[in-house]
Amino acid sequence: MKLKIKRILLATIFIFIKLSTSFAQEFAQEFSIVSDNDAYLWYGQDRYYTNGLFLYYRRAVDQNRLSNKNIAKITYELSIGQQMYTPLSGYVPEPFLQDRPFAGYLYGRGQVNIFSKKKHVWRIGLAAGTIGPNSFSRETQTLLHQTVGLYSTSGWDYQIKNAAAINLQIMHLALLLRNGSESLDLSLDNRLDLGTTFTGFSFGLLFRTGQINPFDQSTYHHARISRNSMLTAIKPEFYFYAKPQLSYVVYDATIQGSMFNDRSPVTFDAQPLVFEQKVGANYAKNRLSLDYSLTFRSKEVRSNARHHQFGTIAASYRF
């Protein structure tokens, strides 16, 4: 009798452990860090969009509270970011030699991400911050170059002047096709920017191939977090992706300065049509996601500036 009780107890403990392990795969929150830099191209380039650093916090809404049956998942996102731009080099002390303004952008943003059961994703975000010296981009680049032993920068005295930066961003992604084995899909990825910093719209195609998950479970859309999901575990992912994108630029304050009485010493007109090709690889399992990508962008400035490219390294941790 005692032996039978022990067996029942051991079996109960074993089942509990298995259930705990399964349910432990659901994580409701995520922290991410993203770094853009042309140094990630590994051949010494240092120009134009030269550095970006972003921190993200995301939290999933309890899916039991979603009254709309067409919505699969909703997540909220808070982020802070800094972007810096230079001419062909970070050392161009004379303004007449600068083919792009020195400029910095610092912001905080709140965003909601809505995942539809009809294979659509909507992302709506509002950002507030500043361009100009108040972005501390000059200090950041100086510190970065001193830390890694790069050349001294010069030319930031002529950077874009301070101005308030308020921007609304709306992104929409829709599935076009996915093969039967769910190892390849193609999506339409569009974006609208309205504000004092960036205004314009873009059309892109997202191609993924490999071990991929649906939109509302994929690391590409930062959707591996959930609360009270019907799933006990989300499958690991490892895939490659490519996204060609065409943008129409209405206004870019990092090139043109403030749209309200700008007094920046060096400004240019923005190139209205910009083509971009992004390629990358993504891995995700349990708590961790890793991403590496390269972005190739056509000429953005109406000057003798060239096209350029940069790399992105990102990591996410769920809890």
C-alpha positions in Angstrom: 0.0 0.0 0.0 2.8 2.4 0.9 4.6 1.5 -2.3 1.5 2.3 -4.3 1.1 5.6 -2.6 4.7 6.5 -3.2 4.2 5.6 -6.9 1.1 7.8 -7.1 3.0 10.6 -5.4 6.0 10.3 -7.7 3.7 10.2 -10.7 1.9 13.3 -9.5 5.2 15.2 -8.9 6.4 14.1 -12.3 3.2 15.4 -14.0 3.4 18.7 -12.0 7.0 19.2 -13.1 6.0 18.5 -16.8 3.1 20.9 -16.6 5.2 23.5 -14.8 7.9 23.2 -17.5 5.3 23.6 -20.3 3.5 26.6 -18.8 6.9 28.2 -17.9 7.4 28.7 -21.6 4.8 31.5 -21.6 6.5 34.8 -20.9 4.5 38.0 -20.6 7.3 40.6 -20.8 10.3 41.3 -23.0 13.3 43.5 -22.9 15.3 44.3 -26.1 18.4 46.1 -27.0 19.2 47.1 -30.6 22.4 48.6 -32.0 22.8 50.1 -35.5 26.3 50.9 -36.7 28.1 50.9 -40.0 31.1 49.3 -38.2 29.0 46.1 -38.2 29.8 45.9 -42.0 33.3 45.0 -40.9 35.2 47.1 -43.4 35.8 50.4 -41.7 33.0 52.7 -43.0 31.9 55.5 -40.8 29.4 57.9 -42.5 25.9 59.2 -42.8 23.6 57.1 -40.4 26.5 56.2 -38.3 25.0 54.9 -35.0 21.7 54.1 -33.4 21.0 52.7 -29.9 17.5 51.6 -28.8 16.1 50.0 -25.6 12.6 48.4 -25.6 10.2 47.1 -23.0 7.2 45.1 -24.1 4.3 43.6 -22.2 1.5 41.4 -23.5 -2.2 42.0 -22.7 -4.1 39.2 -20.9 -5.8 37.4 -23.8 -8.8 36.5 -21.7 -9.6 40.2 -21.7 -9.7 40.6 -25.4 -13.4 41.1 -26.3 -12.9 41.3 -30.1 -12.8 37.8 -31.4 -10.8 38.9 -34.5 -7.8 39.9 -32.4 -5.3 37.2 -31.6 -3.0 39.3 -29.4 -2.2 42.8 -28.2 1.2 44.0 -26.8 2.3 47.4 -25.5 5.8 48.7 -26.0 7.9 51.5 -24.5 11.2 52.5 -26.0 14.0 55.1 -25.9 16.3 55.7 -28.8 19.2 57.8 -30.0 20.3 58.2 -33.7 23.2 60.1 -35.0 24.2 61.3 -38.5 27.4 62.7 -39.9 28.8 63.6 -43.3 31.1 61.3 -45.3 33.2 61.2 -42.1 32.9 62.1 -38.5 35.9 64.5 -39.1 34.8 67.3 -41.4 35.6 70.5 -39.6 34.8 72.8 -42.6 31.0 73.2 -43.3 31.5 73.7 -47.1 33.0 70.1 -47.2 30.0 68.5 -45.5 27.8 66.5 -47.8 25.3 65.8 -45.1 24.6 67.7 -41.8 25.8 66.5 -38.5 22.6 65.7 -36.7 21.3 63.8 -33.6 17.8 62.6 -32.6 16.8 61.5 -29.1 13.3 60.3 -28.3 11.0 58.2 -26.2 8.0 56.3 -27.7 4.9 54.4 -26.7 3.4 51.9 -29.1 0.6 49.4 -29.3 0.9 46.3 -31.5 -2.3 44.6 -32.6 -2.2 41.1 -34.1 -5.3 40.0 -36.1 -6.4 36.5 -36.5 -6.7 37.4 -40.2 -2.9 37.5 -40.5 -2.6 41.3 -40.2 -0.4 43.3 -37.8 -1.0 46.9 -36.9 1.6 49.0 -35.0 0.8 52.5 -33.8 3.4 54.5 -32.0 3.8 58.1 -30.8 7.3 59.5 -30.1 8.4 62.7 -28.5 12.0 64.0 -28.2 14.4 66.4 -29.7 16.8 66.9 -32.6 20.0 69.0 -32.2 22.6 69.4 -29.4 20.0 68.3 -26.8 20.1 64.8 -28.2 23.7 64.5 -26.8 24.8 62.8 -30.1 28.0 64.8 -30.2 29.0 63.6 -26.7 28.0 60.0 -27.5 30.1 59.8 -30.6 33.0 61.4 -28.9 32.8 59.0 -26.0 32.4 56.0 -28.4 35.4 57.0 -30.5 37.6 57.6 -27.4 36.5 54.2 -25.9 37.4 52.1 -29.0 40.4 54.2 -30.0 39.0 55.8 -33.2 39.8 59.2 -34.7 38.8 62.5 -33.1 35.5 63.9 -34.4 35.1 67.4 -35.7 32.3 69.3 -37.3 29.6 69.0 -34.7 29.7 72.8 -34.2 27.6 73.0 -37.4 25.0 70.4 -36.5 21.3 70.7 -36.9 19.9 73.1 -34.3 17.6 72.1 -31.4 14.0 71.5 -32.2 11.1 69.6 -30.7 10.5 66.2 -32.3 7.0 64.7 -32.2 6.2 61.9 -34.5 3.3 59.5 -35.2 4.2 56.2 -36.9 1.6 53.7 -38.2 2.8 50.3 -39.6 0.7 47.7 -41.3 1.8 44.2 -42.2 -0.4 41.7 -44.2 0.3 38.1 -45.2 0.3 37.6 -48.9 1.2 33.9 -49.0 2.6 31.0 -46.9 3.5 27.6 -48.2 2.0 24.4 -46.8 5.0 23.4 -44.7 5.1 26.9 -43.2 8.7 27.3 -44.0 8.4 30.3 -46.3 6.1 33.4 -46.4 5.7 36.7 -48.1 4.1 39.8 -46.6 3.2 43.3 -47.5 4.9 45.7 -45.0 3.9 49.4 -45.2 4.6 52.4 -42.9 3.4 56.0 -42.5 5.3 58.7 -40.6 3.8 62.0 -39.7 5.6 64.6 -37.6 8.2 67.3 -37.2 11.1 64.9 -37.6 10.2 62.4 -40.3 7.2 62.6 -42.6 6.7 60.2 -45.5 5.5 56.7 -46.3 7.0 53.5 -47.5 6.0 50.2 -49.2 7.9 47.0 -48.6 7.8 43.3 -49.1 9.0 41.0 -46.3 10.3 37.5 -47.3 11.1 34.9 -44.6 12.3 31.4 -45.0 13.4 28.7 -42.5 11.8 27.7 -39.2 9.2 30.4 -38.9 6.1 31.0 -36.7 2.8 32.8 -37.5 2.7 36.6 -37.0 1.3 36.4 -33.5 4.1 34.0 -32.3 7.1 35.3 -34.2 10.2 37.0 -32.9 10.3 39.1 -36.1 7.1 40.9 -34.8 8.3 40.7 -31.1 5.3 38.5 -30.5 6.8 35.6 -28.5 5.3 37.1 -25.4 1.7 36.3 -24.2 -0.5 36.1 -21.2 -3.1 33.3 -20.8 -2.5 32.0 -24.3 -4.0 28.7 -25.3 -0.4 27.6 -26.3 1.8 26.0 -23.7 4.9 26.6 -25.7 6.0 28.6 -28.8 8.1 26.7 -31.3 11.8 27.8 -31.7 12.6 29.9 -34.8 15.6 30.1 -37.1 15.1 31.8 -40.4 16.5 34.2 -42.9 14.7 37.3 -44.2 14.8 40.0 -46.8 12.8 43.2 -47.1 13.1 45.5 -50.2 11.4 48.8 -49.5 10.7 52.0 -51.4 10.1 55.2 -49.4 8.7 58.6 -50.4 10.3 61.2 -48.1 8.2 64.4 -47.5 10.4 65.8 -44.8 13.5 64.7 -42.9 14.6 67.1 -40.1 18.0 65.4 -39.7 18.8 66.7 -43.3 16.6 69.8 -43.6 16.5 71.0 -40.1 13.4 72.1 -38.2 10.4 72.8 -40.4 9.7 75.9 -38.3 12.2 78.8 -38.8 15.3 76.7 -39.0 18.6 78.4 -38.4 20.9 75.4 -38.8 24.2 76.4 -40.6 24.3 73.3 -42.8 21.1 71.9 -44.4 20.2 70.1 -47.7 17.0 69.0 -49.4 16.1 65.4 -48.9 16.0 63.0 -51.8 12.3 62.2 -52.3 12.6 58.6 -53.3 14.8 56.2 -51.3 15.2 52.5 -51.9 16.3 50.2 -49.2 17.2 46.5 -49.1 17.5 44.7 -45.7 18.7 41.2 -45.3 19.2 39.3 -42.0 19.0 36.2 -39.9 17.0 35.5 -36.7 17.1 32.9 -34.0 14.7 32.5 -31.1 14.1 29.9 -28.4 12.5 30.1 -25.0 13.6 33.3 -23.3 16.2 34.5 -25.9 16.1 36.0 -29.4 19.1 37.1 -31.5 19.1 39.0 -34.8 21.7 40.3 -37.2 20.9 42.2 -40.4 22.5 44.4 -43.0 20.7 47.4 -44.6 21.7 48.9 -47.9 20.2 52.3 -48.6 20.2 54.5 -51.7 21.2 58.2 -51.7 19.1 60.2 -49.2 20.5 63.8 -49.6 20.4 66.1 -52.6 24.2 66.8 -52.5 27.2 64.9 -53.6 26.5 62.4 -50.8 26.7 58.7 -51.7 24.5 55.7 -51.0 25.3 54.0 -47.7 24.8 50.9 -45.6 24.9 49.7 -42.0 24.5 46.7 -39.8 22.1 45.9 -36.9 22.6 43.6 -33.9 19.6 42.9 -31.6 19.0 40.8 -28.6 15.8 40.2 -26.6 15.1 38.5 -23.3 11.7 37.4 -22.1 10.5 36.9 -18.6 
